[in-house]
CSV table of C-alpha atoms in Angstrom, one decimal:
chain,number,residue,atom,x,y,z
U,195,MET,CA,-39.6,0.6,108.1
U,196,SER,CA,-38.6,-1.0,111.4
U,197,TYR,CA,-35.1,-1.8,112.6
U,198,ARG,CA,-34.4,-5.5,112.8
U,199,VAL,CA,-33.3,-6.8,116.2
U,200,MET,CA,-31.9,-10.2,117.4
U,201,VAL,CA,-32.2,-11.2,121.1
U,202,VAL,CA,-29.5,-13.5,122.5
U,203,ASP,CA,-30.1,-15.1,125.9
U,204,ASP,CA,-29.9,-18.7,127.3
U,205,SER,CA,-33.1,-18.2,129.3
U,206,GLY,CA,-36.4,-18.6,127.3
U,207,PHE,CA,-38.2,-16.5,129.9
U,208,MET,CA,-35.7,-13.7,129.5
U,209,ARG,CA,-35.8,-13.9,125.7
U,210,LYS,CA,-39.6,-13.4,125.9
U,211,ILE,CA,-39.3,-10.4,128.4
U,212,ILE,CA,-36.6,-8.6,126.3
U,213,SER,CA,-38.5,-9.2,123.0
U,214,ASP,CA,-41.7,-7.8,124.4
U,215,LEU,CA,-39.9,-4.8,125.9
U,216,ILE,CA,-38.3,-4.1,122.5
U,217,GLU,CA,-41.5,-4.3,120.5
U,218,LEU,CA,-43.3,-1.8,122.7
U,219,ASP,CA,-41.7,0.6,120.2
U,220,SER,CA,-42.9,0.1,116.7
U,221,ALA,CA,-39.6,1.3,115.4
U,222,PHE,CA,-38.1,-2.1,116.3
U,223,GLN,CA,-38.9,-5.6,115.3
U,224,VAL,CA,-37.4,-8.8,116.8
U,225,VAL,CA,-36.5,-11.0,113.8
U,226,GLY,CA,-34.8,-13.8,115.6
U,227,THR,CA,-33.4,-15.1,118.9
U,228,ALA,CA,-30.4,-17.3,119.9
U,229,ILE,CA,-29.7,-19.4,123.0
U,230,ASN,CA,-25.9,-18.9,123.2
U,231,GLY,CA,-23.1,-17.1,121.6
U,232,ARG,CA,-22.3,-19.7,118.9
U,233,GLU,CA,-25.9,-19.7,117.6
U,234,ALA,CA,-25.8,-15.9,117.7
U,235,ILE,CA,-22.9,-15.8,115.3
U,236,ASP,CA,-24.7,-18.1,112.8
U,237,LYS,CA,-27.9,-16.2,113.0
U,238,VAL,CA,-26.3,-12.8,112.6
U,239,ALA,CA,-24.8,-14.1,109.4
U,240,GLU,CA,-28.1,-15.5,108.3
U,241,LEU,CA,-30.6,-12.8,109.4
U,242,LYS,CA,-28.3,-9.7,109.1
U,243,PRO,CA,-30.1,-7.7,111.9
U,244,ASP,CA,-29.5,-4.0,112.4
U,245,LEU,CA,-28.8,-4.5,116.2
U,246,VAL,CA,-28.3,-7.3,118.7
U,247,THR,CA,-29.0,-7.6,122.4
U,248,MET,CA,-26.5,-10.0,124.0
U,249,ASP,CA,-26.5,-11.7,127.4
U,250,VAL,CA,-23.1,-11.7,129.0
U,251,GLU,CA,-23.1,-15.1,130.7
U,252,MET,CA,-24.2,-18.1,128.6
U,253,PRO,CA,-23.2,-21.8,128.2
U,254,GLU,CA,-21.1,-23.2,125.3
U,255,MET,CA,-20.0,-19.7,124.2
U,256,ASN,CA,-20.6,-16.6,126.4
U,257,GLY,CA,-21.4,-13.1,125.2
U,258,LEU,CA,-17.9,-11.9,125.3
U,259,GLU,CA,-16.5,-14.5,123.0
U,260,SER,CA,-19.4,-14.1,120.6
U,261,LEU,CA,-19.0,-10.4,120.6
U,262,LYS,CA,-15.3,-10.7,119.5
U,263,VAL,CA,-16.4,-12.7,116.4
U,264,ILE,CA,-19.4,-10.5,115.5
U,265,MET,CA,-17.4,-7.2,115.8
U,266,LYS,CA,-14.7,-8.7,113.6
U,267,ASP,CA,-16.8,-10.3,110.9
U,268,TYR,CA,-20.2,-8.6,111.1
U,269,PRO,CA,-19.7,-5.2,112.8
U,270,LEU,CA,-23.0,-3.8,114.1
U,271,PRO,CA,-24.3,-2.3,117.3
U,272,VAL,CA,-24.5,-4.7,120.2
U,273,ILE,CA,-26.1,-3.9,123.6
U,274,MET,CA,-25.0,-6.2,126.5
U,275,LEU,CA,-27.4,-7.4,129.2
U,276,SER,CA,-25.4,-7.9,132.3
U,277,GLY,CA,-26.1,-9.6,135.7
U,278,ILE,CA,-25.0,-7.8,138.9
U,279,ASN,CA,-22.5,-10.4,140.0
U,280,GLU,CA,-18.8,-9.6,140.0
U,281,GLU,CA,-17.9,-11.9,137.1
U,282,GLY,CA,-20.8,-10.4,134.9
U,283,MET,CA,-19.7,-6.9,135.7
U,284,ARG,CA,-16.1,-7.5,134.9
U,285,GLU,CA,-17.0,-9.2,131.6
U,286,THR,CA,-19.3,-6.3,130.7
U,287,ILE,CA,-16.5,-3.8,131.1
U,288,MET,CA,-14.4,-6.0,128.7
U,289,ALA,CA,-17.3,-6.2,126.3
U,290,LEU,CA,-17.4,-2.4,126.1
U,291,GLU,CA,-13.7,-2.3,125.4
U,292,LEU,CA,-14.3,-4.7,122.5
U,293,GLY,CA,-16.8,-2.4,120.9
U,294,ALA,CA,-20.2,-3.1,122.4
U,295,PHE,CA,-22.3,0.0,122.2
U,296,ASP,CA,-23.5,0.0,125.8
U,297,PHE,CA,-25.1,-2.2,128.4
U,298,ILE,CA,-28.0,-2.4,130.8
U,299,ARG,CA,-28.6,-4.4,133.9
U,300,LYS,CA,-30.5,-7.6,133.2
U,301,PRO,CA,-33.9,-7.7,135.0
U,302,LEU,CA,-34.3,-10.5,137.5
U,303,ALA,CA,-37.3,-12.9,137.6
U,304,SER,CA,-38.2,-11.4,141.0
U,305,THR,CA,-38.0,-7.8,139.7
U,306,SER,CA,-41.1,-5.7,140.1
U,307,SER,CA,-43.1,-4.7,137.0
U,308,TYR,CA,-42.0,-1.1,137.5
U,309,ASP,CA,-38.4,-2.1,137.4
U,310,ILE,CA,-38.9,-4.2,134.3
U,311,GLU,CA,-40.6,-1.2,132.6
U,312,GLN,CA,-37.6,1.0,133.6
U,313,VAL,CA,-35.2,-1.6,132.1
U,314,GLY,CA,-37.3,-1.5,128.9
U,315,ARG,CA,-37.2,2.3,128.7
U,316,GLU,CA,-33.4,2.3,129.1
U,317,LEU,CA,-33.0,-0.4,126.5
U,318,ARG,CA,-35.1,1.3,123.9
U,319,GLU,CA,-33.4,4.6,124.5
U,320,GLN,CA,-30.0,2.9,124.0
U,321,MET,CA,-31.2,1.2,120.9
U,322,LYS,CA,-32.4,4.5,119.3
U,323,ALA,CA,-29.1,6.1,120.2
U,324,ALA,CA,-27.2,3.2,118.6
U,325,MET,CA,-29.1,3.3,115.4
U,326,LEU,CA,-28.8,7.1,115.2
U,327,ALA,CA,-25.0,6.8,115.7
U,328,LYS,CA,-24.7,4.1,113.1
U,329,GLU,CA,-26.6,6.2,110.5
U,330,ARG,CA,-24.5,9.3,111.2
U,331,ARG,CA,-21.3,7.2,110.7
U,332,GLU,CA,-22.6,5.8,107.4
U,333,MET,CA,-23.5,9.3,106.2
U,334,ARG,CA,-20.1,10.6,107.1
U,335,GLN,CA,-18.4,7.7,105.5
U,336,ALA,CA,-20.5,8.2,102.3
U,337,ALA,CA,-19.5,11.9,102.2
U,338,LEU,CA,-15.8,11.0,102.6
U,339,GLU,CA,-16.0,8.4,99.8
U,340,ALA,CA,-17.8,10.9,97.5
U,341,LYS,CA,-15.0,13.5,98.1
U,342,LEU,CA,-12.3,10.8,97.5
U,343,GLN,CA,-14.1,9.7,94.3
U,344,GLU,CA,-14.3,13.3,93.1
U,345,ALA,CA,-10.6,13.9,93.8
U,346,LEU,CA,-9.6,10.7,91.9
U,347,THR,CA,-11.8,11.5,88.9
U,348,PRO,CA,-9.5,12.4,86.0
U,349,MET,CA,-9.8,15.9,84.3
U,350,PRO,CA,-11.2,15.8,80.7
U,351,GLU,CA,-8.3,15.7,78.2
U,352,LEU,CA,-7.8,18.8,76.0
U,353,PRO,CA,-7.5,18.2,72.2
U,354,VAL,CA,-3.8,17.9,71.2
U,355,ILE,CA,-2.7,20.1,68.4
U,356,PRO,CA,0.0,18.5,66.2
U,357,ALA,CA,3.4,20.1,66.4
U,358,SER,CA,3.5,21.0,62.7
U,359,ARG,CA,0.0,22.7,62.9
U,360,LYS,CA,1.1,24.6,66.0
U,361,ARG,CA,4.2,26.0,64.3
U,362,LYS,CA,2.1,27.1,61.4
U,363,ILE,CA,-0.4,28.9,63.7
U,364,ASP,CA,2.4,30.7,65.5
U,365,LEU,CA,4.0,31.8,62.2
U,366,ASP,CA,0.6,33.1,60.9
U,367,GLN,CA,0.1,35.1,64.1
U,368,GLN,CA,3.6,36.7,63.9
U,369,THR,CA,3.2,37.7,60.3
U,370,THR,CA,-0.4,38.8,60.2
U,371,GLY,CA,-0.6,40.5,63.6
U,372,LYS,CA,-3.6,38.5,64.7
U,373,PRO,CA,-4.6,38.4,68.3
U,374,GLY,CA,-2.1,36.2,70.2
U,375,ALA,CA,0.9,37.4,68.3
U,376,THR,CA,3.8,38.4,70.5
U,377,LYS,CA,5.4,41.5,69.2
U,378,PRO,CA,8.5,42.8,70.9
U,379,PRO,CA,7.7,46.1,72.7
U,380,LYS,CA,9.2,49.3,71.4
U,381,ARG,CA,12.1,50.5,73.5
U,382,ASP,CA,10.9,54.1,73.9
U,383,ALA,CA,7.2,53.4,73.9
U,384,GLU,CA,5.0,54.7,76.7
U,385,PRO,CA,4.1,51.7,79.0
U,386,THR,CA,0.6,50.5,78.8
U,387,ALA,CA,-1.8,50.6,81.7
U,388,SER,CA,-1.1,46.9,82.5
U,389,GLN,CA,2.7,47.5,82.3
U,390,ARG,CA,2.8,50.5,84.6
U,391,THR,CA,4.5,50.0,87.9
U,392,ASP,CA,3.7,53.4,89.3
U,393,ARG,CA,0.1,52.5,90.3
U,394,PRO,CA,-0.6,51.7,94.0
U,395,LEU,CA,-1.1,48.0,94.9
U,396,ILE,CA,-4.6,47.6,96.3
U,397,ALA,CA,-3.6,45.4,99.2
U,398,GLY,CA,0.0,46.4,99.7
U,399,GLY,CA,-0.5,50.0,100.7
U,400,LEU,CA,2.2,51.3,98.3
U,401,LYS,CA,2.3,55.0,97.5
U,402,LYS,CA,1.7,56.4,94.1
U,403,GLN,CA,4.9,56.8,92.0
U,404,GLU,CA,6.3,60.3,92.3
U,405,LYS,CA,6.4,62.5,89.2
U,406,PRO,CA,9.9,62.2,87.4
U,407,GLN,CA,12.2,65.1,87.6
U,408,GLY,CA,12.6,67.4,84.7
U,409,VAL,CA,8.9,67.6,83.7
U,410,ALA,CA,7.5,71.0,83.3
U,411,LYS,CA,4.4,71.3,85.4
U,412,GLY,CA,1.4,71.2,83.3
U,413,SER,CA,3.3,71.1,80.0
U,414,GLY,CA,3.4,67.3,79.6
U,415,VAL,CA,6.9,67.7,77.9
U,416,THR,CA,9.9,65.9,79.2
U,417,THR,CA,13.1,68.0,79.2
U,418,GLU,CA,15.7,65.3,80.2
U,419,GLY,CA,15.4,62.6,77.5
U,420,PRO,CA,13.3,59.5,77.7
U,421,LYS,CA,11.0,58.9,80.7
U,422,THR,CA,12.2,56.4,83.2
U,423,VAL,CA,9.9,54.7,85.5
U,424,LYS,CA,11.2,54.2,89.1
U,425,GLN,CA,10.4,50.8,90.6
U,426,PRO,CA,9.3,51.4,94.2
U,427,SER,CA,10.8,49.2,96.8
U,428,LEU,CA,8.2,47.0,98.6
U,429,PRO,CA,7.9,47.9,102.3
U,430,THR,CA,8.1,44.8,104.5
U,431,ALA,CA,5.4,45.6,107.0
U,432,PRO,CA,2.5,46.1,104.6
U,433,VAL,CA,3.4,42.9,102.7
U,434,ALA,CA,3.3,40.9,105.9
U,435,ALA,CA,-0.1,42.4,106.6
U,436,VAL,CA,-1.4,41.3,103.2
U,437,LYS,CA,-0.2,37.7,103.8
U,438,GLU,CA,-2.1,37.6,107.1
U,439,THR,CA,-5.4,38.7,105.6
U,440,VAL,CA,-5.5,35.7,103.3
U,441,VAL,CA,-4.9,33.1,106.0
U,442,LYS,CA,-8.2,31.2,106.5
U,443,PRO,CA,-9.2,29.8,109.9
U,444,ASP,CA,-8.6,26.1,110.5
U,445,PRO,CA,-11.8,24.3,109.3
U,446,VAL,CA,-11.3,21.5,111.8
U,447,LYS,CA,-12.1,23.8,114.8
U,448,LYS,CA,-15.8,24.5,114.4
U,449,VAL,CA,-16.0,26.5,117.6
U,450,LYS,CA,-18.5,29.4,117.6
U,451,GLU,CA,-17.1,32.8,118.4
U,452,THR,CA,-18.4,34.5,121.5
U,453,LYS,CA,-18.8,38.2,122.0
U,454,ALA,CA,-15.7,38.3,124.1
U,455,LYS,CA,-13.1,36.5,122.1
U,456,LYS,CA,-11.1,34.0,124.0
U,457,GLN,CA,-7.3,33.8,123.7
U,458,PRO,CA,-5.9,30.8,122.0
U,459,VAL,CA,-5.1,28.0,124.4
U,460,GLN,CA,-1.4,28.4,123.9
U,461,GLU,CA,-1.6,32.1,124.9
U,462,GLN,CA,-3.8,31.1,127.9
U,463,ALA,CA,-1.2,28.6,128.9
U,464,LYS,CA,1.5,31.2,128.8
U,465,GLU,CA,-0.6,33.6,130.7
U,466,ASP,CA,-1.4,31.0,133.4
U,467,GLN,CA,2.3,30.2,133.6
U,468,GLY,CA,3.0,33.8,134.5
U,469,ARG,CA,0.4,33.9,137.3
U,470,PRO,CA,1.5,32.9,140.8
U,471,ARG,CA,0.1,29.4,141.4
U,472,SER,CA,0.3,27.6,144.7
U,473,ARG,CA,1.8,24.2,144.5
U,474,SER,CA,-0.1,21.7,146.5
U,475,ARG,CA,1.4,19.9,149.4
U,476,THR,CA,1.7,16.8,147.2
U,477,GLY,CA,3.7,18.7,144.5
U,478,PHE,CA,1.3,19.3,141.6
U,479,THR,CA,-0.1,22.4,140.1
U,480,ASP,CA,-2.4,20.9,137.4
U,481,LEU,CA,-5.5,18.8,137.5
U,482,VAL,CA,-7.3,16.9,134.7
U,483,ALA,CA,-11.1,16.3,134.7
U,484,ILE,CA,-12.7,13.9,132.2
U,485,GLY,CA,-16.4,13.3,131.6
U,486,THR,CA,-17.9,10.6,129.4
U,487,SER,CA,-20.9,8.3,128.9
U,488,THR,CA,-21.8,5.9,126.1
U,489,GLY,CA,-18.6,4.5,124.7
U,490,GLY,CA,-16.7,5.8,127.7
U,491,PRO,CA,-14.8,2.7,128.9
U,492,LYS,CA,-13.1,2.1,125.6
U,493,ALA,CA,-12.4,5.9,125.2
U,494,LEU,CA,-11.0,6.1,128.8
U,495,LYS,CA,-8.7,3.1,128.0
U,496,ALA,CA,-7.4,4.9,124.9
U,497,VAL,CA,-6.6,8.1,126.8
U,498,LEU,CA,-5.2,6.7,130.0
U,499,GLU,CA,-2.9,4.1,128.4
U,500,LYS,CA,-1.1,7.0,126.7
U,501,LEU,CA,-0.2,8.6,130.0
U,502,PRO,CA,3.0,7.7,131.9
U,503,ALA,CA,3.2,6.5,135.5
U,504,ASP,CA,4.8,9.8,136.5
U,505,PHE,CA,2.1,12.0,135.0
U,506,PRO,CA,2.4,15.2,137.0
U,507,ALA,CA,-1.3,15.7,137.8
U,508,PRO,CA,-4.2,13.8,139.3
U,509,ILE,CA,-7.2,12.9,137.0
U,510,VAL,CA,-10.8,12.8,138.2
U,511,ILE,CA,-13.3,10.9,136.0
U,512,VAL,CA,-17.1,10.7,135.7
U,513,GLN,CA,-18.4,7.8,133.7
U,514,HIS,CA,-22.1,7.3,133.6
U,515,MET,CA,-22.6,3.9,135.2
U,516,PRO,CA,-24.7,2.2,137.9
U,517,PRO,CA,-23.2,1.3,141.3
U,518,ASN,CA,-20.7,-1.6,141.4
U,519,PHE,CA,-19.9,-1.4,137.7
U,520,THR,CA,-17.6,1.6,138.3
U,521,LYS,CA,-15.4,-0.4,140.7
U,522,SER,CA,-15.0,-3.0,137.9
U,523,LEU,CA,-14.2,-0.2,135.5
U,524,ALA,CA,-11.5,1.3,137.8
U,525,GLN,CA,-9.9,-2.2,138.3
U,526,ARG,CA,-9.9,-2.8,134.6
U,527,LEU,CA,-8.4,0.6,133.7
U,528,ASN,CA,-5.8,0.1,136.5
U,529,SER,CA,-4.7,-3.2,134.8
U,530,LEU,CA,-4.3,-1.5,131.4
U,531,SER,CA,-2.7,1.8,132.4
U,532,ALA,CA,0.6,2.8,134.0
U,533,LEU,CA,-1.4,5.1,136.3
U,534,ASN,CA,-2.8,4.1,139.6
U,535,VAL,CA,-6.6,4.0,138.8
U,536,VAL,CA,-9.1,3.6,141.7
U,537,GLU,CA,-12.7,4.1,142.5
U,538,ALA,CA,-12.9,7.4,144.4
U,539,GLU,CA,-13.7,7.3,148.1
U,540,GLU,CA,-14.9,10.0,150.5
U,541,GLY,CA,-11.9,12.1,151.7
U,542,MET,CA,-9.4,10.4,149.4
U,543,GLU,CA,-6.4,12.6,148.9
U,544,LEU,CA,-5.6,13.4,145.2
U,545,LEU,CA,-2.1,12.5,144.0
U,546,PRO,CA,-0.3,13.0,140.8
U,547,GLY,CA,0.0,9.9,138.6
U,548,SER,CA,-3.4,8.6,139.9
U,549,ALA,CA,-6.9,8.6,138.4
U,550,TYR,CA,-10.1,8.6,140.4
U,551,VAL,CA,-13.4,7.2,139.0
U,552,ALA,CA,-16.6,8.5,140.5
U,553,PRO,CA,-18.6,5.6,142.1
U,554,GLY,CA,-21.9,4.8,140.5
U,555,GLY,CA,-24.9,6.4,142.3
U,556,LEU,CA,-22.8,9.2,143.9
U,557,HIS,CA,-21.6,12.6,142.7
U,558,LEU,CA,-17.8,13.3,142.8
U,559,LYS,CA,-16.5,16.7,143.7
U,560,VAL,CA,-12.9,18.0,144.2
U,561,ALA,CA,-12.3,20.2,147.3
U,562,ALA,CA,-9.3,21.9,148.8
U,563,SER,CA,-8.2,20.6,152.2
U,564,ALA,CA,-6.0,21.8,155.0
U,565,GLY,CA,-2.3,22.0,154.2
U,566,GLY,CA,-2.7,22.8,150.5
U,567,SER,CA,-3.8,19.4,149.3
U,568,TYR,CA,-6.9,18.4,147.5
U,569,GLN,CA,-9.4,15.6,148.1
U,570,ALA,CA,-12.4,13.8,146.6
U,571,THR,CA,-15.7,14.3,148.2
U,572,LEU,CA,-18.8,12.2,147.5
U,573,SER,CA,-22.5,13.0,147.8
U,574,GLY,CA,-25.8,11.3,147.2
U,575,LEU,CA,-27.6,14.5,146.3
U,576,GLU,CA,-30.3,14.6,143.6
U,577,ALA,CA,-29.4,13.5,140.1
U,578,CYS,CA,-28.2,16.3,137.7
U,579,ASN,CA,-29.2,16.0,134.0
U,580,GLY,CA,-30.6,12.6,134.9
U,581,HIS,CA,-27.3,11.3,136.1
U,582,ARG,CA,-25.6,10.5,139.4
U,583,PRO,CA,-22.6,10.8,139.1
U,584,SER,CA,-22.9,13.9,136.9
U,585,VAL,CA,-20.1,15.5,134.9
U,586,ASP,CA,-21.6,18.9,135.4
U,587,VAL,CA,-21.4,18.5,139.2
U,588,MET,CA,-17.8,17.5,139.1
U,589,PHE,CA,-16.7,20.3,136.7
U,590,GLU,CA,-18.6,22.9,138.7
U,591,SER,CA,-16.7,21.9,141.9
U,592,LEU,CA,-13.5,23.0,140.2
U,593,LEU,CA,-14.5,26.6,139.8
U,594,PRO,CA,-13.4,27.8,143.2
U,595,LEU,CA,-10.0,26.1,142.9
U,596,GLN,CA,-8.0,29.1,141.8
U,597,GLY,CA,-4.6,27.6,142.7
U,598,LEU,CA,-4.8,24.9,140.0
U,599,LYS,CA,-4.4,24.9,136.3
U,600,LYS,CA,-7.4,22.9,135.1
U,601,HIS,CA,-7.6,20.8,131.9
U,602,ILE,CA,-11.2,19.8,131.1
U,603,VAL,CA,-12.0,16.9,128.7
U,604,LEU,CA,-15.4,15.7,127.3
U,605,LEU,CA,-15.4,12.3,125.6
U,606,THR,CA,-18.1,10.3,123.8
U,607,GLY,CA,-21.5,10.2,125.3
U,608,MET,CA,-25.3,10.8,124.9
U,609,GLY,CA,-26.9,14.0,126.0
U,610,SER,CA,-25.2,17.2,127.1
U,611,ASP,CA,-23.9,16.5,130.7
U,612,GLY,CA,-20.8,18.5,131.3
U,613,ALA,CA,-21.2,21.1,128.6
U,614,ARG,CA,-22.8,23.7,130.8
U,615,SER,CA,-20.1,23.7,133.5
U,616,MET,CA,-17.4,23.4,130.8
U,617,LYS,CA,-18.7,26.8,129.5
U,618,ARG,CA,-18.5,28.3,133.0
U,619,LEU,CA,-15.0,27.1,133.4
U,620,TYR,CA,-14.1,28.4,129.9
U,621,ASP,CA,-15.5,31.8,130.6
U,622,ALA,CA,-13.6,31.9,133.9
U,623,GLY,CA,-10.3,31.4,132.0
U,624,VAL,CA,-9.6,27.7,132.5
U,625,THR,CA,-6.3,26.6,131.1
U,626,SER,CA,-7.6,24.2,128.4
U,627,THR,CA,-10.8,22.5,127.2
U,628,ILE,CA,-10.8,19.5,124.9
U,629,ALA,CA,-13.6,17.7,123.2
U,630,GLU,CA,-13.5,14.4,121.3
U,631,SER,CA,-14.1,14.8,117.6
U,632,GLU,CA,-17.2,13.2,115.9
U,633,GLU,CA,-15.0,10.9,113.8
U,634,SER,CA,-14.0,8.8,116.9
U,635,CYS,CA,-17.0,9.2,119.1
U,636,VAL,CA,-19.4,6.3,119.6
U,637,VAL,CA,-22.1,8.9,120.3
U,638,PHE,CA,-21.3,12.6,119.4
U,639,GLY,CA,-23.6,14.1,122.1
U,640,MET,CA,-21.8,15.6,125.0
U,641,PRO,CA,-18.8,16.9,123.0
U,642,ARG,CA,-21.1,18.4,120.4
U,643,SER,CA,-23.1,20.2,123.0
U,644,ALA,CA,-19.9,21.8,124.4
U,645,ILE,CA,-18.7,22.7,120.9
U,646,GLU,CA,-22.0,24.4,120.1
U,647,MET,CA,-21.7,26.5,123.3
U,648,GLY,CA,-18.4,27.8,122.0
U,649,CYS,CA,-16.3,26.6,125.0
U,650,VAL,CA,-13.9,24.2,123.4
U,651,SER,CA,-10.3,25.1,122.8
U,652,GLN,CA,-9.3,22.0,120.9
U,653,ILE,CA,-11.3,19.3,119.1
U,654,LEU,CA,-9.3,16.1,118.8
U,655,PRO,CA,-9.7,12.5,117.7
U,656,LEU,CA,-9.5,10.1,120.6
U,657,GLU,CA,-6.0,8.8,119.8
U,658,GLN,CA,-4.6,12.3,120.1
U,659,ILE,CA,-6.1,13.3,123.5
U,660,GLY,CA,-3.7,11.4,125.7
U,661,PRO,CA,-0.6,12.7,123.9
U,662,LYS,CA,-2.0,16.2,124.1
U,663,LEU,CA,-2.5,16.0,127.8
U,664,VAL,CA,1.1,14.8,128.2
U,665,GLN,CA,2.2,17.9,126.2
U,666,ILE,CA,0.2,20.5,128.0
U,667,VAL,CA,0.3,19.2,131.6
U,668,LYS,CA,3.6,20.2,133.1
């Protein structure tokens, strides 16, 4: 069964191009089109598609206004088609904040057939990722609802015995000696096996009760009256050990154990604090590096808006985006955050309280410079993992920077970019590694890859990552 798609664009030519590109994959079927945002809202309610492609700039009602209504009343995956002008890029960033799954650059009428085919491949890839993410969310929600229903299901009621009948049963048991009767124990009777206290506790490590004084060896006859059983005092150390053995690991942290066990992040932090660390000329000793892709603009907003203006470390960011869009992203994040957020430039000095977004089409690295400071360096080298900028390239540039405490974060995104270099940093003893949990990810790709490699110290929902950084970055 094909996924049902609706195409929204004010250009008839573009509606035809996009529809044809979509239906090159038999998994998708275009079930309707709309010429503006207002008609899109009506047709979404009528056709109930699985997914919508939405032009950003349209007359009467643009894609941004239409998206707000659709996400509120008929939430479903929406992929934005954006022009390359400044207004279109700015509105695309805002659309991603409002919940659009992702965006692609809109092909122009003058675009070559090769470029149109490339747009088609990117569009179909995003559509598949969107439907996969939607199905995973629905499965997770169904599992949670099933557990909730199970918890709320009342236990079957046991039959109630009338009080008069219960008293009669108790009297019968006491007089007849049937099973269940409670006879008072004889004062001088030998304790039964279940009543003996002189047997060792299996988990407590208690010693066997010593033989009472006054017993003739081998005779079995007591010479000093009735036998008294000495109650051993419980040693504190073994009991503590028993308690520790029954503590189960936290089920939320699904990090695979490696051959060489890593210390918990709190112990690593204490160890790092004990190491001599060189304070940079600009007065910081920590650095935060964040990598993200699909769903990233909204996730970055959620993290950065929780950080204060005097955050004591610089933040370097790679968001998979084409050229020019990253500048609009930096400007948007700067307007929403107390931090100073800019698009990184070659040789730009890194300062605490500032965030640096890698420009689209260029790799971002961090390098030490003269005088104990650190700077951003850019390169147009070959794409890594199919991306430029690449999260792996940025993370790997941090390995030689021994004078810094490094905090590595992977947020929502398709693929595995960043996981390999996070593993190398983790094995080298990086201060902390954080991955966004599946529950809040738009696409649980990049974080999952790092978790499966066993290099994540903490798995956190998006809303907790900003506060955690405030807590651990000193």
